Amino acid sequence: MASSELAQCLSATLSSDTTTRISAELKLGGLLKTPEAGLALSQLVLVSEVDLSLRQMTAIILRKYVTEHWSPYFSQFKGSAPSPEVKTQIRQALFQGLSDPIRKIRTLCAHTISSIANCDWPDEYPDLLSSLIGLLSSLSPDSVHGAMQVFTEFIKSDLTEDQLLPVLRQLLPVLVSILGTPDQHSPLTRSRTISVFRQCVESLYMVKEQYPDSVKEATATVLPVWLEAFKTLLNIDPRSDVENTPNWDGLAIRIQVFKTLDTIQTSFPRALTSHLKDLLSAALVHLSALFPAFSNYYLQASLSVPRSSEDETIELTQLVCPMLDFIANVVRSGKAKDWFEGPNLAGLVENVFSWVQMTKDDEEEWVNNANAFVAQESDDTLFYSVRMAGFDLLAVLIERVPAPTASIFQSTIHRVAVESEQARNVGGQDWWRALEASLAAIGSQAEDLLDIIDDERDSGRAKPIDIESILSNVIPSFLSLSQFPFLQGRAFVFASQYAKLLPGPLAGHYLDAAVQVLEATEAGIPVKVSAVKAIHNFCQNIDDAVAVLMAPRIAKDIGPFLPVTSEDTLTLVLETLAVVVQIDEGKWITEDLARSIVVAILDVWMKNNKDPIFISILTDVLESLASSPSPGVYQAVVQQALPTLCNAIMTSTAVDSWVASAAIDLVSSLVSGAPESGVGGGFLEMLAPSLFSCLGNAEDRDVIQNGIACITLLIRKDINQLVSWSDPTTGQSGLDGVLAVIAKQLQSEDESGGLVIGDLLIHLLRRAGEAVLPVLSQLLQAMVTRMKTAKTATFLQSLIIPFAFLIYNQRDTVLSLLESTNVDGRSGLDILIQTWCENAETFQGFWPTRISTLALSSLFASERPSLQHLLVKGDIIVKPETKNVIMTRSKTRQTPTEFTSVPFPVKALKILVHELQSGGEAASMGFNAADVAELDSDDGDEEWTEEEKLNQGFKADEFAFLSDMLGPRGMAFDNDDALEENDDEDLKNDPVSTMDMQAHLLSFLKECAARNTGNFSAVVEQLNPEEVLVVRKAVNGQ
C-alpha cells in the first residue's frame, strides 16, 4: 500500500461532503485490515511535506491501529497482526518520529511507542532502552523531548525489579545532565527528567527489601547529586517563572522537585536529613515570593494564567499543594525540629493563612453549587486543594508545636482583622477574603485548640489564643453581612466550632441567628449551608437546656431541605437532623412532628436506597425518634414507618435485594428505639410474615445478616410477643420462624453470617430457654453436625459459645445430651470439645471469651469420666529445622506444623492459665525497649530523643496512653468497655460481664488444688514450666 493512497483516503475522511466522507471512512476501515497498513501509516507520519493536521490524524489512527491489530495483548485486538519484520519497520519509523522537529508529532509518536513497549518490551523490542538512552545522550532538544515522554510512562509501568537497577545506572546520569543544561533543553523537558527520577525512586523503594545492598548503594551515590541539583534550582528566584515571562513553564520544574522531595521523605528519609533546613527555607521563600502572583491571578483574577509552551495549563496551585505536603511530612516525621520555631514558624503559619484564601473560581462555583461547597470542607472529602493542604499542615504544626503555633494563630488573626477593616474602610471589595480564610484556618483546628487552651490553663500558663475575644468582638458584626455571604456563613460556622466557650445566653443568641438565616427566603446557598453546618455544631456542643428551646423550630425548618438537596448537602442536612432529634432525648418531639419527619426520611430513603451513608444516618434518625419518651411518639413513628418498610421487605426481589436489606435495617432501628415494655401490639403481626418470608428465600448476605440481627433485637426487646405470635395462614409460630432461619444458616455453606448467628442463638437461649426446650436436642445436634465442616473462626465461635452458655448454666443436662449424640461415628461431646479447645484462644468479644472461660472451668471441675481421657490438640512441636525460622506457606507445606496430643483437662487448664496471664501482663514479643531502639532502619529516627527511642518514637506519657488504650497483648481484656461496639447492653449487664474474672480464676485454682479436683496435681505436672509457675503463684497466693 502506497502512502499516497492512504493520504488521499485520510484527506477524504475530512471532506465536508457526506457521501465522500462516508465512502472514505469505509475504505479506510478496509485498508487498516491489510498487513501493510501499519507500515504505510508510520511512514506517512514522517513525511514533513504533508499538511500537519493530516500527519497528526495519521499518528492518532496509527495508535488506534496498534491497539486493534498489533497483538492479542491489547483488549481491543481485532486480528490481522503485521509480521515481525513489518513490526520492526513500524517501530523504527516511530522511533525516528521521536526526533521530529514538530512537538506534536514527537508527542504522538511517544504515546504510540509507549503502547507498543507495554506489549513488546523486552522480548520483541530488546533494544528500546538502549536506543532511548542514546537519544537522551544525543543532547538534541527535540530528541530528548521525545525520549523523555516515552520514559515518563515507561519507568512507571514496565521495568521489573531485575531490570531496574542496571537501567538506572545508565539512565540517571543522562537525566541529571539534561536537567543541568537549561540553555539546551526546555523547562518542560527538564521537568520530565525529575518526574522520571521520582518514578525511579519509587521503584527503588519497592525493591528495597529484595535488593537491600544494591538499593543502599544506589541511594548513597545517586540521591545526593539530585538533592544538590534541587537546592540549586530552588535557590533561583521563583518570581522569575511567573513575572515578565510568556508562560509559566519554569514552575513545572519546581512542581516536580517538591513532589520528588515528598517521595524521598517518605521512601528514604535519612538521605534528606542534612538538606532539610535548606529545603524548608527554600519552601518558605517560595510561599512568600509567589503569593503576589497568586493574589493577582487567582484571588482577584485580574489576569489570566498563561498557557504553557505545549498548550497546557500550569497552575500555581499545582506547586503549592506538593510544597505544603512536603513540609507537613517533615513536621510529622519529627525532623529539623529547631527549624520550626521563631520567625520560621511564624512565617509559615502566616503564609498558610494567606494561601488558603478562597479564589474567584471557588467563589463562583460555591455560590451556586451547594454540594461542592459542602464537600470542600468535609473531613472525608476527595476534593484536594491548597486550602485542604494548608489545613493539613496547620493540623500537624498544632500537634507537634502546639502552644507556639496557637500563639501565632492569635497574632495572625489580629493582624488580618485590622488589615481587613482598613481595606473595608477604603472601599476594597475583597476585604473579607483574608478574614474568611483566617477564621476557616482557626476553625479547622477547633478541637485541638480547645485542648491546648485547657492544657495551658491547667498548667498555670496564659492561654496562647483568646477565642472568646474573637467570639465577642469580631464575629457578631459579621452575622448580618448578607452582601458578603461567605464571610457571614463562616462567622456562623466559626462560632459553632467554639460553642463550648460560649456562655449559655450568647450560645442561644448565635443559634437563633443561624435559624433566622435558615428561614430567610433571600439568603443564598453559601450562607444557608453554613447555617445548617453551624446548627449541627451548636446542637452537638451546647447544653441541651439551651438547644431544646429551639429544637422544634429547627426540626421544622430543616424538613423542607430534605426533598430538595442531594449528595454532600443532603448528608449534612441529615446529620444535622440526626443531632437535633437527640436533643434532650427527644422529649420535645410531638406526634405530628414525628410523623412528618418519618415521611420525609422515608422519601429520602426511597430515592437513595442504595447509599449506605444515607441509610446509616436514616437509621440513627429513626431510632432517635422511636426512643423519644414523649407520649404517643413511638406509636406514631411505628404506624407511619412500619407498613412502608414491611411492604418493601415483602416486594423486594433478588434483583433489588438492597431494598430489603435497607428496609430491615430501618425496622431494626425502630426495635432498638422501642421502650422497655416491648415493641407494642401488632408489631410482629405486621412484620413477621414479610421478614420470615424474605429470610426463607434470601441468598444475599446483607439481607441475611440484617434479618438475623433484626430477629435478635426482637428477641431481646419483646420475646413474649415473638413466642405468642403465629402466622394466621400457615400456623407457624414466631419461634418456628426463628428456628427455620437458624436451620437454614446451619445448612448453608456460606459462613458470612459469622457472629450474628451466634448472637441470635445466645439471646434465644437466654430469653426463651423454656420455650426452646422441646427442640433443644435437635438444635444441639444440628449445631454439632455443622461444627464438623465449619471453616471460619467467627462461624465456629457462633456454634461453640451457645454450648458454653448452656454448659455454664445446665452443665450435666447438656453433657448427657452430647454424650448420647452420634455424628458419623463420633460423639457430639468429642466434636464440641475438640473444636472448642482448638479455637478457644481466638474468640472475639468480651462476654464470649468470659463465658468460654467459665464453662471450661466448669467442665474441668465436673470430673466427668467422658472428659478425662479425651485427647485434644496441645502445644506446637518445635523441630530443629523450624526453630527461629519464619514459616512461609511454602515452608509450611514442606514441613507441616505438628502438635502434641493431651487430655482435655490438661488443655483446659492451659487455656485457663493463659487467660489468667493475659488479664494483666503485656507481651513484649521477645524484644525489650533497648532491643527495639538499636534496630537499624532507614526511617530517619536519628533525631528521636532518648525518651522517644525507649518508647518507639513516642514520649513516655504518649506511650503509656497508647498502652492503656491497647491494653495487655493488644486488648484491654478486663475493661468492660473494651468491646463496646460488639457487646450489647444485655450482655454488658450480665453477671458474667460484671464479675471479677481474675479473682474467680484464682479462687478456682486454689479450690482445685485443695480438693485435688480431677487429679489436679497430676494435671499440673503436664503443663510447661511457665504454666506451672503461674499455677503455683496462684495457688500460693503470691
PDB file of N, CA and C in Angstrom, residues 929-987:
ATOM      1  N   ALA A 929      12.834  -2.771  75.243  1.00  0.00           N
ATOM      2  CA  ALA A 929      12.907  -1.420  74.670  1.00  0.00           C
ATOM      3  C   ALA A 929      14.266  -1.132  74.062  1.00  0.00           C
ATOM      4  N   ALA A 930      15.310  -1.605  74.737  1.00  0.00           N
ATOM      5  CA  ALA A 930      16.654  -1.343  74.217  1.00  0.00           C
ATOM      6  C   ALA A 930      16.878  -2.042  72.887  1.00  0.00           C
ATOM      7  N   ASP A 931      16.347  -3.292  72.789  1.00  0.00           N
ATOM      8  CA  ASP A 931      16.489  -4.011  71.508  1.00  0.00           C
ATOM      9  C   ASP A 931      15.841  -3.232  70.383  1.00  0.00           C
ATOM     10  N   VAL A 932      14.643  -2.749  70.660  1.00  0.00           N
ATOM     11  CA  VAL A 932      13.914  -2.025  69.622  1.00  0.00           C
ATOM     12  C   VAL A 932      14.662  -0.770  69.206  1.00  0.00           C
ATOM     13  N   ALA A 933      15.203  -0.066  70.190  1.00  0.00           N
ATOM     14  CA  ALA A 933      15.892   1.193  69.903  1.00  0.00           C
ATOM     15  C   ALA A 933      17.134   0.982  69.048  1.00  0.00           C
ATOM     16  N   GLU A 934      17.753  -0.203  69.161  1.00  0.00           N
ATOM     17  CA  GLU A 934      19.005  -0.424  68.451  1.00  0.00           C
ATOM     18  C   GLU A 934      18.809  -0.966  67.042  1.00  0.00           C
ATOM     19  N   LEU A 935      17.560  -1.334  66.683  1.00  0.00           N
ATOM     20  CA  LEU A 935      17.347  -1.881  65.343  1.00  0.00           C
ATOM     21  C   LEU A 935      17.723  -0.855  64.285  1.00  0.00           C
ATOM     22  N   ASP A 936      18.471  -1.275  63.285  1.00  0.00           N
ATOM     23  CA  ASP A 936      18.898  -0.358  62.222  1.00  0.00           C
ATOM     24  C   ASP A 936      17.806  -0.264  61.179  1.00  0.00           C
ATOM     25  N   SER A 937      17.503   0.912  60.756  1.00  0.00           N
ATOM     26  CA  SER A 937      16.485   1.085  59.727  1.00  0.00           C
ATOM     27  C   SER A 937      16.762   2.369  58.992  1.00  0.00           C
ATOM     28  N   ASP A 938      15.946   2.596  57.960  1.00  0.00           N
ATOM     29  CA  ASP A 938      16.099   3.828  57.191  1.00  0.00           C
ATOM     30  C   ASP A 938      14.921   4.753  57.443  1.00  0.00           C
ATOM     31  N   ASP A 939      14.381   4.689  58.675  1.00  0.00           N
ATOM     32  CA  ASP A 939      13.229   5.551  58.940  1.00  0.00           C
ATOM     33  C   ASP A 939      13.646   6.939  59.398  1.00  0.00           C
ATOM     34  N   GLY A 940      14.956   7.199  59.424  1.00  0.00           N
ATOM     35  CA  GLY A 940      15.421   8.536  59.747  1.00  0.00           C
ATOM     36  C   GLY A 940      15.099   8.957  61.160  1.00  0.00           C
ATOM     37  N   ASP A 941      15.326   8.040  62.131  1.00  0.00           N
ATOM     38  CA  ASP A 941      14.964   8.364  63.502  1.00  0.00           C
ATOM     39  C   ASP A 941      16.122   8.954  64.295  1.00  0.00           C
ATOM     40  N   GLU A 942      17.123   9.469  63.588  1.00  0.00           N
ATOM     41  CA  GLU A 942      18.316   9.951  64.282  1.00  0.00           C
ATOM     42  C   GLU A 942      17.985  11.066  65.272  1.00  0.00           C
ATOM     43  N   GLU A 943      16.883  11.808  65.001  1.00  0.00           N
ATOM     44  CA  GLU A 943      16.592  12.960  65.852  1.00  0.00           C
ATOM     45  C   GLU A 943      15.633  12.613  66.982  1.00  0.00           C
ATOM     46  N   TRP A 944      15.304  11.334  67.135  1.00  0.00           N
ATOM     47  CA  TRP A 944      14.499  10.964  68.285  1.00  0.00           C
ATOM     48  C   TRP A 944      15.311  11.195  69.560  1.00  0.00           C
ATOM     49  N   THR A 945      14.638  11.652  70.588  1.00  0.00           N
ATOM     50  CA  THR A 945      15.306  11.807  71.882  1.00  0.00           C
ATOM     51  C   THR A 945      15.476  10.431  72.507  1.00  0.00           C
ATOM     52  N   GLU A 946      16.291  10.373  73.571  1.00  0.00           N
ATOM     53  CA  GLU A 946      16.477   9.093  74.264  1.00  0.00           C
ATOM     54  C   GLU A 946      15.137   8.567  74.757  1.00  0.00           C
ATOM     55  N   GLU A 947      14.292   9.500  75.238  1.00  0.00           N
ATOM     56  CA  GLU A 947      12.972   9.108  75.739  1.00  0.00           C
ATOM     57  C   GLU A 947      12.158   8.471  74.620  1.00  0.00           C
ATOM     58  N   GLU A 948      12.205   9.072  73.420  1.00  0.00           N
ATOM     59  CA  GLU A 948      11.442   8.549  72.292  1.00  0.00           C
ATOM     60  C   GLU A 948      11.997   7.218  71.815  1.00  0.00           C
ATOM     61  N   LYS A 949      13.343   7.070  71.854  1.00  0.00           N
ATOM     62  CA  LYS A 949      13.928   5.797  71.430  1.00  0.00           C
ATOM     63  C   LYS A 949      13.475   4.661  72.338  1.00  0.00           C
ATOM     64  N   LEU A 950      13.404   4.938  73.622  1.00  0.00           N
ATOM     65  CA  LEU A 950      12.986   3.900  74.558  1.00  0.00           C
ATOM     66  C   LEU A 950      11.520   3.539  74.388  1.00  0.00           C
ATOM     67  N   ASN A 951      10.743   4.443  73.828  1.00  0.00           N
ATOM     68  CA  ASN A 951       9.310   4.215  73.679  1.00  0.00           C
ATOM     69  C   ASN A 951       8.880   4.196  72.218  1.00  0.00           C
ATOM     70  N   GLN A 952       9.785   3.755  71.349  1.00  0.00           N
ATOM     71  CA  GLN A 952       9.481   3.523  69.935  1.00  0.00           C
ATOM     72  C   GLN A 952       8.922   4.755  69.244  1.00  0.00           C
ATOM     73  N   GLY A 953       9.551   5.911  69.520  1.00  0.00           N
ATOM     74  CA  GLY A 953       9.174   7.136  68.820  1.00  0.00           C
ATOM     75  C   GLY A 953       8.175   7.989  69.552  1.00  0.00           C
ATOM     76  N   PHE A 954       7.704   7.513  70.707  1.00  0.00           N
ATOM     77  CA  PHE A 954       6.738   8.287  71.476  1.00  0.00           C
ATOM     78  C   PHE A 954       7.395   8.832  72.741  1.00  0.00           C
ATOM     79  N   LYS A 955       6.813   9.897  73.262  1.00  0.00           N
ATOM     80  CA  LYS A 955       7.214  10.348  74.590  1.00  0.00           C
ATOM     81  C   LYS A 955       6.616   9.373  75.601  1.00  0.00           C
ATOM     82  N   ALA A 956       7.181   9.372  76.811  1.00  0.00           N
ATOM     83  CA  ALA A 956       6.762   8.380  77.803  1.00  0.00           C
ATOM     84  C   ALA A 956       5.263   8.441  78.074  1.00  0.00           C
ATOM     85  N   ASP A 957       4.715   9.675  78.225  1.00  0.00           N
ATOM     86  CA  ASP A 957       3.288   9.773  78.526  1.00  0.00           C
ATOM     87  C   ASP A 957       2.436   9.360  77.329  1.00  0.00           C
ATOM     88  N   GLU A 958       2.942   9.643  76.118  1.00  0.00           N
ATOM     89  CA  GLU A 958       2.217   9.208  74.919  1.00  0.00           C
ATOM     90  C   GLU A 958       2.213   7.691  74.827  1.00  0.00           C
ATOM     91  N   PHE A 959       3.367   7.081  75.130  1.00  0.00           N
ATOM     92  CA  PHE A 959       3.479   5.629  75.040  1.00  0.00           C
ATOM     93  C   PHE A 959       2.584   4.959  76.090  1.00  0.00           C
ATOM     94  N   ALA A 960       2.560   5.545  77.274  1.00  0.00           N
ATOM     95  CA  ALA A 960       1.711   4.999  78.338  1.00  0.00           C
ATOM     96  C   ALA A 960       0.244   5.082  77.943  1.00  0.00           C
ATOM     97  N   PHE A 961      -0.135   6.224  77.326  1.00  0.00           N
ATOM     98  CA  PHE A 961      -1.518   6.393  76.880  1.00  0.00           C
ATOM     99  C   PHE A 961      -1.887   5.325  75.845  1.00  0.00           C
ATOM    100  N   LEU A 962      -0.960   5.093  74.889  1.00  0.00           N
ATOM    101  CA  LEU A 962      -1.204   4.094  73.859  1.00  0.00           C
ATOM    102  C   LEU A 962      -1.324   2.704  74.481  1.00  0.00           C
ATOM    103  N   SER A 963      -0.460   2.403  75.430  1.00  0.00           N
ATOM    104  CA  SER A 963      -0.507   1.103  76.094  1.00  0.00           C
ATOM    105  C   SER A 963      -1.843   0.917  76.810  1.00  0.00           C
ATOM    106  N   ASP A 964      -2.305   1.990  77.474  1.00  0.00           N
ATOM    107  CA  ASP A 964      -3.591   1.899  78.161  1.00  0.00           C
ATOM    108  C   ASP A 964      -4.727   1.665  77.181  1.00  0.00           C
ATOM    109  N   MET A 965      -4.632   2.332  76.036  1.00  0.00           N
ATOM    110  CA  MET A 965      -5.676   2.172  75.022  1.00  0.00           C
ATOM    111  C   MET A 965      -5.734   0.741  74.507  1.00  0.00           C
ATOM    112  N   LEU A 966      -4.556   0.168  74.246  1.00  0.00           N
ATOM    113  CA  LEU A 966      -4.498  -1.179  73.674  1.00  0.00           C
ATOM    114  C   LEU A 966      -4.743  -2.248  74.732  1.00  0.00           C
ATOM    115  N   GLY A 967      -4.233  -2.003  75.943  1.00  0.00           N
ATOM    116  CA  GLY A 967      -4.373  -2.998  76.986  1.00  0.00           C
ATOM    117  C   GLY A 967      -3.383  -4.131  76.805  1.00  0.00           C
ATOM    118  N   PRO A 968      -3.391  -5.129  77.697  1.00  0.00           N
ATOM    119  CA  PRO A 968      -2.452  -6.241  77.613  1.00  0.00           C
ATOM    120  C   PRO A 968      -2.632  -7.028  76.336  1.00  0.00           C
ATOM    121  N   ARG A 969      -1.524  -7.330  75.722  1.00  0.00           N
ATOM    122  CA  ARG A 969      -1.488  -8.105  74.473  1.00  0.00           C
ATOM    123  C   ARG A 969      -2.393  -7.506  73.398  1.00  0.00           C
ATOM    124  N   GLY A 970      -2.499  -6.181  73.417  1.00  0.00           N
ATOM    125  CA  GLY A 970      -3.265  -5.520  72.361  1.00  0.00           C
ATOM    126  C   GLY A 970      -4.743  -5.425  72.642  1.00  0.00           C
ATOM    127  N   MET A 971      -5.209  -5.859  73.827  1.00  0.00           N
ATOM    128  CA  MET A 971      -6.630  -5.747  74.120  1.00  0.00           C
ATOM    129  C   MET A 971      -6.828  -5.625  75.624  1.00  0.00           C
ATOM    130  N   ALA A 972      -7.610  -4.655  76.028  1.00  0.00           N
ATOM    131  CA  ALA A 972      -7.886  -4.484  77.449  1.00  0.00           C
ATOM    132  C   ALA A 972      -8.922  -5.525  77.864  1.00  0.00           C
ATOM    133  N   PHE A 973      -8.446  -6.712  78.208  1.00  0.00           N
ATOM    134  CA  PHE A 973      -9.345  -7.831  78.423  1.00  0.00           C
ATOM    135  C   PHE A 973     -10.291  -7.618  79.603  1.00  0.00           C
ATOM    136  N   ASP A 974      -9.837  -6.929  80.620  1.00  0.00           N
ATOM    137  CA  ASP A 974     -10.701  -6.743  81.774  1.00  0.00           C
ATOM    138  C   ASP A 974     -11.345  -5.363  81.798  1.00  0.00           C
ATOM    139  N   ASN A 975     -11.486  -4.777  80.631  1.00  0.00           N
ATOM    140  CA  ASN A 975     -12.123  -3.473  80.526  1.00  0.00           C
ATOM    141  C   ASN A 975     -13.530  -3.674  79.983  1.00  0.00           C
ATOM    142  N   ASP A 976     -14.529  -3.341  80.776  1.00  0.00           N
ATOM    143  CA  ASP A 976     -15.910  -3.592  80.361  1.00  0.00           C
ATOM    144  C   ASP A 976     -16.289  -2.867  79.090  1.00  0.00           C
ATOM    145  N   ASP A 977     -15.570  -1.788  78.770  1.00  0.00           N
ATOM    146  CA  ASP A 977     -15.887  -1.025  77.573  1.00  0.00           C
ATOM    147  C   ASP A 977     -14.997  -1.400  76.402  1.00  0.00           C
ATOM    148  N   ALA A 978     -14.143  -2.425  76.592  1.00  0.00           N
ATOM    149  CA  ALA A 978     -13.141  -2.743  75.571  1.00  0.00           C
ATOM    150  C   ALA A 978     -13.776  -3.099  74.245  1.00  0.00           C
ATOM    151  N   LEU A 979     -14.927  -3.748  74.294  1.00  0.00           N
ATOM    152  CA  LEU A 979     -15.565  -4.147  73.037  1.00  0.00           C
ATOM    153  C   LEU A 979     -16.991  -3.633  72.999  1.00  0.00           C
ATOM    154  N   GLU A 980     -17.107  -2.366  73.329  1.00  0.00           N
ATOM    155  CA  GLU A 980     -18.426  -1.757  73.470  1.00  0.00           C
ATOM    156  C   GLU A 980     -19.269  -1.908  72.219  1.00  0.00           C
ATOM    157  N   GLU A 981     -18.635  -1.796  71.051  1.00  0.00           N
ATOM    158  CA  GLU A 981     -19.396  -1.824  69.807  1.00  0.00           C
ATOM    159  C   GLU A 981     -20.006  -3.201  69.562  1.00  0.00           C
ATOM    160  N   ASN A 982     -19.334  -4.266  70.021  1.00  0.00           N
ATOM    161  CA  ASN A 982     -19.775  -5.616  69.690  1.00  0.00           C
ATOM    162  C   ASN A 982     -20.657  -6.226  70.777  1.00  0.00           C
ATOM    163  N   ASP A 983     -20.482  -5.831  72.020  1.00  0.00           N
ATOM    164  CA  ASP A 983     -21.234  -6.435  73.108  1.00  0.00           C
ATOM    165  C   ASP A 983     -22.434  -5.569  73.449  1.00  0.00           C
ATOM    166  N   ASP A 984     -23.668  -6.145  73.299  1.00  0.00           N
ATOM    167  CA  ASP A 984     -24.866  -5.342  73.506  1.00  0.00           C
ATOM    168  C   ASP A 984     -25.141  -5.139  74.991  1.00  0.00           C
ATOM    169  N   GLU A 985     -26.132  -4.283  75.261  1.00  0.00           N
ATOM    170  CA  GLU A 985     -26.428  -3.887  76.638  1.00  0.00           C
ATOM    171  C   GLU A 985     -26.785  -5.088  77.502  1.00  0.00           C
ATOM    172  N   ASP A 986     -27.560  -6.049  76.944  1.00  0.00           N
ATOM    173  CA  ASP A 986     -27.957  -7.223  77.720  1.00  0.00           C
ATOM    174  C   ASP A 986     -26.736  -7.938  78.268  1.00  0.00           C
ATOM    175  N   LEU A 987     -25.747  -8.147  77.395  1.00  0.00           N
ATOM    176  CA  LEU A 987     -24.571  -8.903  77.799  1.00  0.00           C
ATOM    177  C   LEU A 987     -23.657  -8.075  78.695  1.00  0.00           C
TER     178      LEU A 987
END
